[in-house]
mmCIF file of C-alpha atoms and ligand atoms in Angstrom:
data_model
loop_
_atom_site.group_PDB
_atom_site.id
_atom_site.type_symbol
_atom_site.label_atom_id
_atom_site.label_comp_id
_atom_site.label_asym_id
_atom_site.label_seq_id
_atom_site.Cartn_x
_atom_site.Cartn_y
_atom_site.Cartn_z
ATOM 1 C CA MET Z 27 -25.576 9.819 69.518
ATOM 2 C CA LYS Z 28 -25.046 13.363 68.305
ATOM 3 C CA ARG Z 29 -23.015 13.537 65.045
ATOM 4 C CA VAL Z 30 -20.594 16.378 64.399
ATOM 5 C CA TYR Z 31 -18.745 16.314 61.100
ATOM 6 C CA LEU Z 32 -15.351 18.025 61.351
ATOM 7 C CA ASP Z 33 -13.508 16.410 58.452
ATOM 8 C CA ASN Z 34 -14.298 18.943 55.743
ATOM 9 C CA GLY Z 35 -10.601 19.142 54.838
ATOM 10 C CA ALA Z 36 -10.883 15.565 53.573
ATOM 11 C CA THR Z 37 -14.250 16.057 51.903
ATOM 12 C CA SER Z 38 -17.072 18.429 52.747
ATOM 13 C CA PHE Z 39 -20.337 17.332 54.283
ATOM 14 C CA PRO Z 40 -23.072 18.300 53.857
ATOM 15 C CA LYS Z 41 -22.818 19.274 50.215
ATOM 16 C CA ALA Z 42 -24.380 22.478 48.939
ATOM 17 C CA PRO Z 43 -28.184 22.458 48.781
ATOM 18 C CA GLY Z 44 -29.248 21.475 45.269
ATOM 19 C CA VAL Z 45 -26.246 19.230 44.484
ATOM 20 C CA ALA Z 46 -27.995 15.894 45.025
ATOM 21 C CA GLU Z 47 -31.187 17.130 43.305
ATOM 22 C CA SER Z 48 -29.268 18.309 40.267
ATOM 23 C CA MET Z 49 -27.443 14.989 39.904
ATOM 24 C CA MET Z 50 -30.643 13.044 40.337
ATOM 25 C CA ASP Z 51 -32.453 15.251 37.846
ATOM 26 C CA TYR Z 52 -29.795 14.539 35.208
ATOM 27 C CA ILE Z 53 -29.853 10.793 35.826
ATOM 28 C CA MET Z 54 -33.632 10.517 35.949
ATOM 29 C CA ASN Z 55 -34.669 13.031 33.332
ATOM 30 C CA ASN Z 56 -31.794 13.438 30.907
ATOM 31 C CA GLY Z 57 -29.064 10.788 30.950
ATOM 32 C CA ALA Z 58 -27.587 11.736 27.557
ATOM 33 C CA ASN Z 59 -23.912 11.900 26.648
ATOM 34 C CA VAL Z 60 -22.462 15.210 25.471
ATOM 35 C CA GLY Z 61 -20.884 16.017 22.134
ATOM 36 C CA ARG Z 62 -22.143 12.751 20.733
ATOM 37 C CA GLY Z 63 -25.890 13.156 20.170
ATOM 38 C CA ILE Z 64 -27.969 15.375 17.918
ATOM 39 C CA TYR Z 65 -31.041 15.419 20.106
ATOM 40 C CA GLU Z 66 -32.462 17.792 22.700
ATOM 41 C CA SER Z 67 -31.334 16.043 25.891
ATOM 42 C CA SER Z 68 -27.753 15.845 24.631
ATOM 43 C CA PHE Z 69 -27.767 19.565 23.777
ATOM 44 C CA GLN Z 70 -29.197 20.337 27.214
ATOM 45 C CA ALA Z 71 -26.467 18.346 28.958
ATOM 46 C CA GLU Z 72 -23.855 19.980 26.759
ATOM 47 C CA ASN Z 73 -25.123 23.407 27.825
ATOM 48 C CA ILE Z 74 -24.808 22.499 31.508
ATOM 49 C CA VAL Z 75 -21.275 21.166 30.968
ATOM 50 C CA TYR Z 76 -20.244 24.372 29.203
ATOM 51 C CA GLU Z 77 -22.025 26.532 31.769
ATOM 52 C CA THR Z 78 -20.051 24.749 34.505
ATOM 53 C CA ARG Z 79 -16.790 25.605 32.724
ATOM 54 C CA GLU Z 80 -17.994 29.221 32.524
ATOM 55 C CA LYS Z 81 -18.863 29.319 36.225
ATOM 56 C CA LEU Z 82 -15.446 27.929 37.142
ATOM 57 C CA ALA Z 83 -13.701 30.407 34.834
ATOM 58 C CA LYS Z 84 -15.627 33.230 36.499
ATOM 59 C CA MET Z 85 -14.841 31.999 39.995
ATOM 60 C CA PHE Z 86 -11.087 31.802 39.287
ATOM 61 C CA HIS Z 87 -11.044 35.080 37.269
ATOM 62 C CA PHE Z 88 -9.956 33.109 34.240
ATOM 63 C CA HIS Z 89 -10.448 34.214 30.652
ATOM 64 C CA GLU Z 90 -11.159 30.992 28.745
ATOM 65 C CA PRO Z 91 -13.876 28.449 29.693
ATOM 66 C CA ALA Z 92 -12.558 26.054 27.023
ATOM 67 C CA ASN Z 93 -9.318 25.768 29.010
ATOM 68 C CA VAL Z 94 -11.200 24.525 32.069
ATOM 69 C CA VAL Z 95 -10.574 20.771 31.998
ATOM 70 C CA PHE Z 96 -12.616 18.259 33.982
ATOM 71 C CA THR Z 97 -11.008 15.329 35.783
ATOM 72 C CA LYS Z 98 -12.112 13.044 38.567
ATOM 73 C CA ASN Z 99 -10.151 14.865 41.303
ATOM 74 C CA ILE Z 100 -7.143 17.123 41.814
ATOM 75 C CA THR Z 101 -4.825 14.125 42.051
ATOM 76 C CA GLU Z 102 -5.699 13.254 38.463
ATOM 77 C CA SER Z 103 -5.399 16.940 37.481
ATOM 78 C CA LEU Z 104 -1.883 17.208 38.920
ATOM 79 C CA ASN Z 105 -0.802 13.952 37.272
ATOM 80 C CA ILE Z 106 -2.050 15.125 33.878
ATOM 81 C CA VAL Z 107 -0.387 18.507 34.256
ATOM 82 C CA LEU Z 108 2.962 17.424 35.727
ATOM 83 C CA LYS Z 109 3.420 14.403 33.465
ATOM 84 C CA GLY Z 110 2.241 16.322 30.427
ATOM 85 C CA LEU Z 111 4.541 19.300 30.930
ATOM 86 C CA LEU Z 112 7.756 18.036 32.531
ATOM 87 C CA THR Z 113 10.479 16.147 30.714
ATOM 88 C CA LYS Z 114 14.010 14.804 31.252
ATOM 89 C CA ASN Z 115 16.392 17.170 33.075
ATOM 90 C CA ASP Z 116 13.593 19.538 34.122
ATOM 91 C CA HIS Z 117 13.891 20.856 37.662
ATOM 92 C CA VAL Z 118 10.897 21.857 39.790
ATOM 93 C CA ILE Z 119 10.576 23.782 43.044
ATOM 94 C CA VAL Z 120 8.014 22.831 45.705
ATOM 95 C CA SER Z 121 7.358 23.817 49.311
ATOM 96 C CA SER Z 122 7.801 21.526 52.305
ATOM 97 C CA MET Z 123 4.011 21.615 52.845
ATOM 98 C CA GLU Z 124 3.002 19.646 49.756
ATOM 99 C CA HIS Z 125 0.422 16.891 49.651
ATOM 100 C CA ASN Z 126 1.323 13.528 48.122
ATOM 101 C CA ALA Z 127 -0.856 14.479 45.145
ATOM 102 C CA VAL Z 128 2.130 16.666 44.181
ATOM 103 C CA MET Z 129 4.991 14.670 45.705
ATOM 104 C CA ARG Z 130 4.173 11.215 44.398
ATOM 105 C CA PRO Z 131 3.878 12.205 40.720
ATOM 106 C CA LEU Z 132 7.088 14.234 41.089
ATOM 107 C CA ASN Z 133 8.945 11.328 42.670
ATOM 108 C CA SER Z 134 7.636 9.067 39.936
ATOM 109 C CA LEU Z 135 8.850 11.579 37.327
ATOM 110 C CA GLY Z 136 12.281 11.231 38.963
ATOM 111 C CA LYS Z 137 12.626 7.968 37.033
ATOM 112 C CA LYS Z 138 12.356 10.016 33.845
ATOM 113 C CA GLY Z 139 15.042 12.478 34.920
ATOM 114 C CA VAL Z 140 12.871 15.201 36.498
ATOM 115 C CA SER Z 141 14.273 16.541 39.792
ATOM 116 C CA PHE Z 142 12.886 18.817 42.481
ATOM 117 C CA SER Z 143 14.048 21.059 45.317
ATOM 118 C CA ARG Z 144 11.989 21.653 48.416
ATOM 119 C CA ILE Z 145 11.719 25.051 50.065
ATOM 120 C CA GLN Z 146 11.652 24.655 53.817
ATOM 121 C CA CYS Z 147 8.687 26.444 55.404
ATOM 122 C CA ASN Z 148 8.881 27.616 59.025
ATOM 123 C CA GLN Z 149 7.431 25.855 62.081
ATOM 124 C CA VAL Z 150 3.925 27.182 61.413
ATOM 125 C CA GLY Z 151 4.033 26.319 57.733
ATOM 126 C CA GLU Z 152 4.780 29.773 56.332
ATOM 127 C CA LEU Z 153 6.823 30.113 53.172
ATOM 128 C CA ASN Z 154 9.375 32.831 52.514
ATOM 129 C CA PRO Z 155 8.936 33.310 48.740
ATOM 130 C CA GLN Z 156 12.439 34.801 48.425
ATOM 131 C CA ASP Z 157 13.866 31.374 49.313
ATOM 132 C CA ILE Z 158 12.739 30.213 45.882
ATOM 133 C CA LEU Z 159 15.376 32.390 44.220
ATOM 134 C CA ARG Z 160 18.202 30.417 45.864
ATOM 135 C CA GLN Z 161 16.935 27.177 44.297
ATOM 136 C CA VAL Z 162 16.455 28.371 40.727
ATOM 137 C CA ASN Z 163 19.009 26.891 38.334
ATOM 138 C CA GLY Z 164 19.381 26.689 34.563
ATOM 139 C CA ASN Z 165 17.061 23.650 34.372
ATOM 140 C CA THR Z 166 14.293 25.012 36.602
ATOM 141 C CA ARG Z 167 11.023 25.024 34.692
ATOM 142 C CA ALA Z 168 8.277 25.224 37.261
ATOM 143 C CA VAL Z 169 7.146 25.999 40.774
ATOM 144 C CA VAL Z 170 4.414 23.640 41.992
ATOM 145 C CA MET Z 171 2.816 24.681 45.250
ATOM 146 C CA THR Z 172 -0.137 24.143 47.515
ATOM 147 C CA HIS Z 173 -2.175 27.265 48.247
ATOM 148 C CA ALA Z 174 -2.864 26.160 51.829
ATOM 149 C CA SER Z 175 -1.665 23.341 54.028
ATOM 150 C CA ASN Z 176 -4.125 20.505 54.486
ATOM 151 C CA VAL Z 177 -2.385 19.695 57.779
ATOM 152 C CA CYS Z 178 -2.459 22.996 59.685
ATOM 153 C CA GLY Z 179 -4.441 25.375 57.447
ATOM 154 C CA THR Z 180 -1.641 27.893 56.834
ATOM 155 C CA ILE Z 181 -2.179 29.842 53.604
ATOM 156 C CA LEU Z 182 1.034 30.262 51.602
ATOM 157 C CA ASN Z 183 1.882 33.640 50.102
ATOM 158 C CA LEU Z 184 1.408 32.556 46.502
ATOM 159 C CA GLU Z 185 0.979 36.063 45.139
ATOM 160 C CA GLU Z 186 4.659 36.700 45.826
ATOM 161 C CA VAL Z 187 5.580 33.282 44.435
ATOM 162 C CA GLY Z 188 3.672 34.071 41.244
ATOM 163 C CA LYS Z 189 5.570 37.327 40.795
ATOM 164 C CA ILE Z 190 8.881 35.490 41.138
ATOM 165 C CA CYS Z 191 7.767 32.864 38.613
ATOM 166 C CA LYS Z 192 6.764 35.545 36.145
ATOM 167 C CA ASP Z 193 10.048 37.350 36.624
ATOM 168 C CA LYS Z 194 12.116 34.168 36.157
ATOM 169 C CA GLY Z 195 10.005 32.735 33.331
ATOM 170 C CA LEU Z 196 8.916 29.674 35.339
ATOM 171 C CA MET Z 197 5.600 27.855 35.037
ATOM 172 C CA PHE Z 198 3.503 28.324 38.152
ATOM 173 C CA ILE Z 199 1.253 25.383 38.990
ATOM 174 C CA VAL Z 200 -1.075 25.866 41.968
ATOM 175 C CA ASP Z 201 -2.677 23.111 44.051
ATOM 176 C CA ALA Z 202 -5.872 24.859 45.188
ATOM 177 C CA ALA Z 203 -7.423 21.768 46.815
ATOM 178 C CA GLN Z 204 -7.783 23.523 50.168
ATOM 179 C CA THR Z 205 -8.639 27.029 48.953
ATOM 180 C CA ALA Z 206 -10.989 26.717 45.947
ATOM 181 C CA GLY Z 207 -14.425 27.634 47.258
ATOM 182 C CA PHE Z 208 -12.970 28.779 50.584
ATOM 183 C CA MET Z 209 -11.427 32.055 49.396
ATOM 184 C CA ASP Z 210 -11.002 34.069 46.257
ATOM 185 C CA VAL Z 211 -8.415 32.297 44.089
ATOM 186 C CA ASP Z 212 -7.470 34.623 41.253
ATOM 187 C CA PHE Z 213 -5.649 33.160 38.258
ATOM 188 C CA LYS Z 214 -4.425 36.579 37.147
ATOM 189 C CA ARG Z 215 -3.452 37.959 40.528
ATOM 190 C CA LEU Z 216 -1.500 34.779 41.276
ATOM 191 C CA ASN Z 217 0.216 34.958 37.861
ATOM 192 C CA ALA Z 218 -0.671 31.276 37.625
ATOM 193 C CA ASP Z 219 -0.202 29.080 34.568
ATOM 194 C CA VAL Z 220 -2.256 26.223 35.990
ATOM 195 C CA ILE Z 221 -4.707 26.109 38.879
ATOM 196 C CA ALA Z 222 -5.807 22.617 39.856
ATOM 197 C CA PHE Z 223 -8.913 22.080 42.000
ATOM 198 C CA THR Z 224 -11.004 19.296 43.455
ATOM 199 C CA GLY Z 225 -14.783 19.556 43.499
ATOM 200 C CA HIS Z 226 -15.620 17.803 46.748
ATOM 201 C CA LYS Z 227 -13.973 19.966 49.416
ATOM 202 C CA SER Z 228 -14.866 23.669 49.868
ATOM 203 C CA LEU Z 229 -16.428 23.762 46.404
ATOM 204 C CA LEU Z 230 -19.137 21.633 48.087
ATOM 205 C CA GLY Z 231 -19.660 19.404 45.056
ATOM 206 C CA PRO Z 232 -19.697 15.620 44.731
ATOM 207 C CA GLN Z 233 -16.742 13.249 44.885
ATOM 208 C CA GLY Z 234 -15.371 12.165 41.512
ATOM 209 C CA MET Z 235 -15.281 15.740 40.192
ATOM 210 C CA GLY Z 236 -12.149 17.838 39.825
ATOM 211 C CA GLY Z 237 -10.306 19.729 37.179
ATOM 212 C CA PHE Z 238 -7.782 22.375 36.282
ATOM 213 C CA LEU Z 239 -7.446 25.656 34.419
ATOM 214 C CA ILE Z 240 -4.524 25.981 32.046
ATOM 215 C CA SER Z 241 -3.091 28.988 30.200
ATOM 216 C CA ASP Z 242 -3.336 29.171 26.404
ATOM 217 C CA ASP Z 243 0.427 28.776 26.009
ATOM 218 C CA LEU Z 244 0.638 25.631 28.118
ATOM 219 C CA ALA Z 245 -2.544 24.172 26.596
ATOM 220 C CA LYS Z 246 -0.735 24.263 23.250
ATOM 221 C CA VAL Z 247 2.375 22.422 24.434
ATOM 222 C CA ILE Z 248 1.094 19.993 27.084
ATOM 223 C CA GLU Z 249 1.338 16.322 26.077
ATOM 224 C CA THR Z 250 -1.885 14.352 26.373
ATOM 225 C CA PHE Z 251 -2.133 11.877 29.240
ATOM 226 C CA ILE Z 252 -4.942 9.782 27.790
ATOM 227 C CA GLU Z 253 -6.349 9.772 24.306
ATOM 228 C CA GLY Z 254 -9.668 8.514 22.972
ATOM 229 C CA GLY Z 255 -13.139 9.492 21.869
ATOM 230 C CA THR Z 256 -14.263 13.064 22.281
ATOM 231 C CA GLY Z 257 -17.264 13.145 19.966
ATOM 232 C CA SER Z 258 -15.311 15.629 17.856
ATOM 233 C CA LEU Z 259 -13.213 14.998 14.699
ATOM 234 C CA SER Z 260 -14.561 11.440 14.784
ATOM 235 C CA ASP Z 261 -13.200 10.721 11.314
ATOM 236 C CA LYS Z 262 -9.627 11.094 12.627
ATOM 237 C CA GLU Z 263 -7.651 8.592 14.684
ATOM 238 C CA ILE Z 264 -5.547 11.209 16.393
ATOM 239 C CA GLN Z 265 -6.500 13.336 19.399
ATOM 240 C CA PRO Z 266 -7.876 16.839 18.587
ATOM 241 C CA GLU Z 267 -5.390 19.614 19.316
ATOM 242 C CA TYR Z 268 -7.965 22.077 20.603
ATOM 243 C CA MET Z 269 -9.272 22.535 24.140
ATOM 244 C CA PRO Z 270 -10.883 21.046 26.087
ATOM 245 C CA ASP Z 271 -11.095 17.992 23.792
ATOM 246 C CA LYS Z 272 -7.313 17.639 23.719
ATOM 247 C CA LEU Z 273 -7.269 16.768 27.426
ATOM 248 C CA GLU Z 274 -10.722 15.230 27.930
ATOM 249 C CA ALA Z 275 -10.896 11.821 26.242
ATOM 250 C CA GLY Z 276 -13.805 9.517 27.002
ATOM 251 C CA THR Z 277 -17.226 10.138 28.509
ATOM 252 C CA GLN Z 278 -17.076 12.633 31.348
ATOM 253 C CA ASN Z 279 -18.623 12.391 34.810
ATOM 254 C CA ILE Z 280 -21.761 14.216 33.701
ATOM 255 C CA PRO Z 281 -23.770 13.618 36.910
ATOM 256 C CA GLY Z 282 -20.754 15.010 38.786
ATOM 257 C CA ILE Z 283 -20.653 18.062 36.548
ATOM 258 C CA TYR Z 284 -24.369 18.683 37.201
ATOM 259 C CA GLY Z 285 -23.669 18.412 40.924
ATOM 260 C CA LEU Z 286 -20.695 20.755 40.767
ATOM 261 C CA ASN Z 287 -22.745 23.213 38.718
ATOM 262 C CA ALA Z 288 -25.369 23.367 41.485
ATOM 263 C CA ALA Z 289 -22.643 23.792 44.117
ATOM 264 C CA LEU Z 290 -21.102 26.696 42.165
ATOM 265 C CA GLU Z 291 -24.549 28.272 41.885
ATOM 266 C CA TYR Z 292 -24.915 28.073 45.682
ATOM 267 C CA LEU Z 293 -21.423 29.507 46.312
ATOM 268 C CA GLU Z 294 -22.100 32.389 43.957
ATOM 269 C CA LYS Z 295 -25.466 33.130 45.561
ATOM 270 C CA ARG Z 296 -24.172 33.059 49.142
ATOM 271 C CA GLY Z 297 -20.790 34.635 48.320
ATOM 272 C CA ILE Z 298 -17.531 32.855 49.129
ATOM 273 C CA GLU Z 299 -16.370 35.718 51.363
ATOM 274 C CA ASN Z 300 -19.596 35.558 53.418
ATOM 275 C CA LEU Z 301 -19.274 31.809 53.891
ATOM 276 C CA ARG Z 302 -15.612 32.163 54.762
ATOM 277 C CA SER Z 303 -16.407 34.697 57.433
ATOM 278 C CA ILE Z 304 -19.023 32.367 59.009
ATOM 279 C CA GLU Z 305 -16.498 29.515 58.978
ATOM 280 C CA MET Z 306 -13.663 31.612 60.378
ATOM 281 C CA ASN Z 307 -15.850 32.875 63.246
ATOM 282 C CA LEU Z 308 -16.278 29.238 64.246
ATOM 283 C CA VAL Z 309 -12.531 28.658 63.911
ATOM 284 C CA GLN Z 310 -11.884 31.723 66.088
ATOM 285 C CA GLU Z 311 -14.153 30.284 68.820
ATOM 286 C CA PHE Z 312 -12.450 26.916 68.478
ATOM 287 C CA LEU Z 313 -8.927 28.352 68.748
ATOM 288 C CA ASP Z 314 -9.964 30.515 71.721
ATOM 289 C CA GLY Z 315 -11.410 27.453 73.423
ATOM 290 C CA LEU Z 316 -8.363 25.277 72.696
ATOM 291 C CA ARG Z 317 -6.127 27.866 74.321
ATOM 292 C CA LYS Z 318 -7.941 27.276 77.610
ATOM 293 C CA ILE Z 319 -7.402 23.488 77.581
ATOM 294 C CA ASN Z 320 -4.258 22.227 79.289
ATOM 295 C CA GLY Z 321 -2.103 19.512 77.748
ATOM 296 C CA ILE Z 322 -2.762 20.189 74.070
ATOM 297 C CA GLU Z 323 -0.791 22.071 71.474
ATOM 298 C CA VAL Z 324 -2.244 23.823 68.431
ATOM 299 C CA ILE Z 325 0.000 23.014 65.470
ATOM 300 C CA GLY Z 326 0.658 25.838 63.032
ATOM 301 C CA LYS Z 327 -0.791 29.333 63.341
ATOM 302 C CA LYS Z 328 -2.538 30.114 66.594
ATOM 303 C CA SER Z 329 -4.701 32.931 65.172
ATOM 304 C CA VAL Z 330 -7.259 33.093 62.365
ATOM 305 C CA ASN Z 331 -5.038 35.237 60.136
ATOM 306 C CA ASP Z 332 -3.904 33.706 56.832
ATOM 307 C CA ARG Z 333 -5.348 30.331 57.565
ATOM 308 C CA THR Z 334 -8.191 28.105 56.445
ATOM 309 C CA GLY Z 335 -10.675 26.253 58.628
ATOM 310 C CA VAL Z 336 -8.260 23.349 59.149
ATOM 311 C CA VAL Z 337 -6.933 23.107 62.729
ATOM 312 C CA SER Z 338 -4.513 20.419 63.896
ATOM 313 C CA ILE Z 339 -3.692 19.634 67.493
ATOM 314 C CA ASP Z 340 -1.122 17.445 69.184
ATOM 315 C CA VAL Z 341 -1.736 15.933 72.601
ATOM 316 C CA PRO Z 342 1.728 15.195 74.006
ATOM 317 C CA GLY Z 343 1.807 12.151 76.253
ATOM 318 C CA LYS Z 344 -1.259 10.675 74.559
ATOM 319 C CA ASP Z 345 -1.826 8.783 71.332
ATOM 320 C CA ASN Z 346 -3.375 11.228 68.834
ATOM 321 C CA ALA Z 347 -4.968 8.351 66.925
ATOM 322 C CA ASP Z 348 -6.637 7.225 70.136
ATOM 323 C CA ILE Z 349 -7.993 10.742 70.754
ATOM 324 C CA SER Z 350 -9.414 10.869 67.227
ATOM 325 C CA PHE Z 351 -10.917 7.399 67.651
ATOM 326 C CA ARG Z 352 -12.507 8.275 70.987
ATOM 327 C CA LEU Z 353 -13.876 11.580 69.693
ATOM 328 C CA ASN Z 354 -15.824 9.531 67.205
ATOM 329 C CA ASP Z 355 -16.620 6.585 69.418
ATOM 330 C CA GLU Z 356 -17.705 8.442 72.541
ATOM 331 C CA TYR Z 357 -18.900 11.794 71.166
ATOM 332 C CA GLY Z 358 -19.796 11.174 67.509
ATOM 333 C CA ILE Z 359 -17.240 13.735 66.305
ATOM 334 C CA SER Z 360 -15.581 12.916 62.962
ATOM 335 C CA THR Z 361 -11.965 14.085 62.691
ATOM 336 C CA ARG Z 362 -8.887 12.805 60.918
ATOM 337 C CA CYS Z 363 -5.642 11.676 62.523
ATOM 338 C CA GLY Z 364 -2.210 10.694 61.227
ATOM 339 C CA MET Z 365 -0.160 12.092 58.367
ATOM 340 C CA HIS Z 366 -2.943 13.475 56.124
ATOM 341 C CA CYS Z 367 -0.944 12.376 53.025
ATOM 342 C CA ALA Z 368 1.649 15.092 53.717
ATOM 343 C CA PRO Z 369 4.664 13.635 55.587
ATOM 344 C CA SER Z 370 6.993 16.514 54.777
ATOM 345 C CA ALA Z 371 4.453 19.005 56.178
ATOM 346 C CA HIS Z 372 4.506 17.076 59.447
ATOM 347 C CA GLU Z 373 8.318 17.129 59.449
ATOM 348 C CA THR Z 374 8.127 20.905 58.980
ATOM 349 C CA LEU Z 375 5.612 21.314 61.796
ATOM 350 C CA GLY Z 376 7.508 18.970 64.136
ATOM 351 C CA THR Z 377 4.736 16.356 64.255
ATOM 352 C CA PHE Z 378 6.402 13.561 62.272
ATOM 353 C CA PRO Z 379 5.815 10.648 62.848
ATOM 354 C CA ARG Z 380 3.260 11.270 65.627
ATOM 355 C CA GLY Z 381 0.803 13.014 63.372
ATOM 356 C CA THR Z 382 -2.003 15.243 64.637
ATOM 357 C CA VAL Z 383 -5.726 15.223 65.263
ATOM 358 C CA ARG Z 384 -7.207 17.389 62.534
ATOM 359 C CA PHE Z 385 -10.480 19.301 62.889
ATOM 360 C CA SER Z 386 -11.708 20.934 59.697
ATOM 361 C CA PHE Z 387 -14.740 23.174 59.566
ATOM 362 C CA SER Z 388 -17.250 24.417 57.038
ATOM 363 C CA HIS Z 389 -19.831 27.194 57.290
ATOM 364 C CA PHE Z 390 -22.455 24.487 57.900
ATOM 365 C CA ASN Z 391 -20.986 23.806 61.352
ATOM 366 C CA THR Z 392 -22.462 25.647 64.321
ATOM 367 C CA LEU Z 393 -21.242 27.391 67.453
ATOM 368 C CA GLU Z 394 -22.961 24.729 69.499
ATOM 369 C CA GLU Z 395 -20.927 22.037 67.700
ATOM 370 C CA VAL Z 396 -17.732 23.966 68.429
ATOM 371 C CA GLU Z 397 -18.589 24.140 72.138
ATOM 372 C CA TYR Z 398 -19.547 20.446 72.225
ATOM 373 C CA THR Z 399 -16.226 19.534 70.552
ATOM 374 C CA LEU Z 400 -14.194 21.673 72.967
ATOM 375 C CA GLU Z 401 -15.949 19.985 75.893
ATOM 376 C CA ALA Z 402 -15.167 16.550 74.423
ATOM 377 C CA ILE Z 403 -11.481 17.432 73.898
ATOM 378 C CA LYS Z 404 -11.265 18.721 77.468
ATOM 379 C CA LYS Z 405 -12.676 15.471 78.843
ATOM 380 C CA LEU Z 406 -10.445 13.244 76.690
ATOM 381 C CA THR Z 407 -7.218 15.092 77.364
HETATM 382 C C1 LIG U 23 -3.563 20.145 49.415
HETATM 383 C C2 LIG U 23 -4.211 18.931 48.811
HETATM 384 N N1 LIG U 23 -3.840 18.545 47.583
HETATM 385 C C3 LIG U 23 -4.387 17.467 46.998
HETATM 386 C C4 LIG U 23 -5.373 16.733 47.619
HETATM 387 C C5 LIG U 23 -5.953 15.539 46.916
HETATM 388 O O1 LIG U 23 -7.326 15.690 46.693
HETATM 389 P P1 LIG U 23 -8.153 14.579 45.905
HETATM 390 O O2 LIG U 23 -8.140 13.358 46.779
HETATM 391 O O3 LIG U 23 -9.512 15.155 45.747
HETATM 392 O O4 LIG U 23 -7.468 14.331 44.620
HETATM 393 C C6 LIG U 23 -5.801 17.107 48.882
HETATM 394 C C7 LIG U 23 -6.844 16.322 49.597
HETATM 395 O O5 LIG U 23 -6.709 15.873 50.675
HETATM 396 C C8 LIG U 23 -5.203 18.239 49.498
HETATM 397 O O6 LIG U 23 -5.581 18.634 50.710
#
């Protein structure tokens, strides 16, 4: 059976050309740890690790490669950042479109006296940044927000949010899981203090690779989440205070870093804006086609403006999970159904608890796959 992969919002497939080769090359021909050996292969690996920090800093328009911290995914990044920066009585503002990677750590921090307020987005997932002002109180320390919804693809106006944070002296922590590698994400233009990313979605790298970028000021004050060997200051039994060692204890996912490095190379060569335009042309065709099918509803924005390549549909009168299952079973089309780890986003969009069928594209998809998928949806609905 034909296979069409439309679950790039969960994790991208295929990965960028060169990712697998780069990982295999490291494992087969290098294999050394970094910061711990005084031999050639260790220096080589160390260079690639640093080069990857530099490439990420460049991509996010960020000034300091040493403040690019590697983790295993954005969930780990957000846990390190939120738990390392927030303390008793702190108040945080989030949107109603957040993923559980933000909401679960925040709810867990509730036990330590951290509270949050949620800004209600509208029925298509748009945020009115001015609403933040009504929630700021004397204890508010941070705004934590997703850059784009993983449920319906709506991009939130974070530039305005960043200006408000700067004006009010609040930390601005951005969840760029759905936008890193898909569009230009600019640390300075967003007035961000932290941008967290995951390597395996639009960055086209391997699973098990994520990270975050953190401002100099916050890097100084953040509490460490785990401590241990760094290969540096080995004569001391306390964690180094300097970056990135302060926040990177233990041996890193070096094969993953090699893979991400190759993916970043590919993105730079092809140009994120070029790839985005290829992807959004496919999304345009898909949305146009969906409009002509009776009995389905596109959830969120109906046009390609201010959205990513994530498109959710609801099929009233039918079981969305069944549609997703049959798309795979009868047509070989991989989608995702259900809550997508973002229950409050579904409440906002009016799809709780039914959930949606989510189609998420990448520039590797083709027009023919879009047409095939539209035909399959038409037959199933
Ligand atoms: C907006 C958003 N934040 C966080 C995550 C969590 O990503 P990961 O599983 O790579 O930690 C996802 C992934 O689905 C997401 O879409």
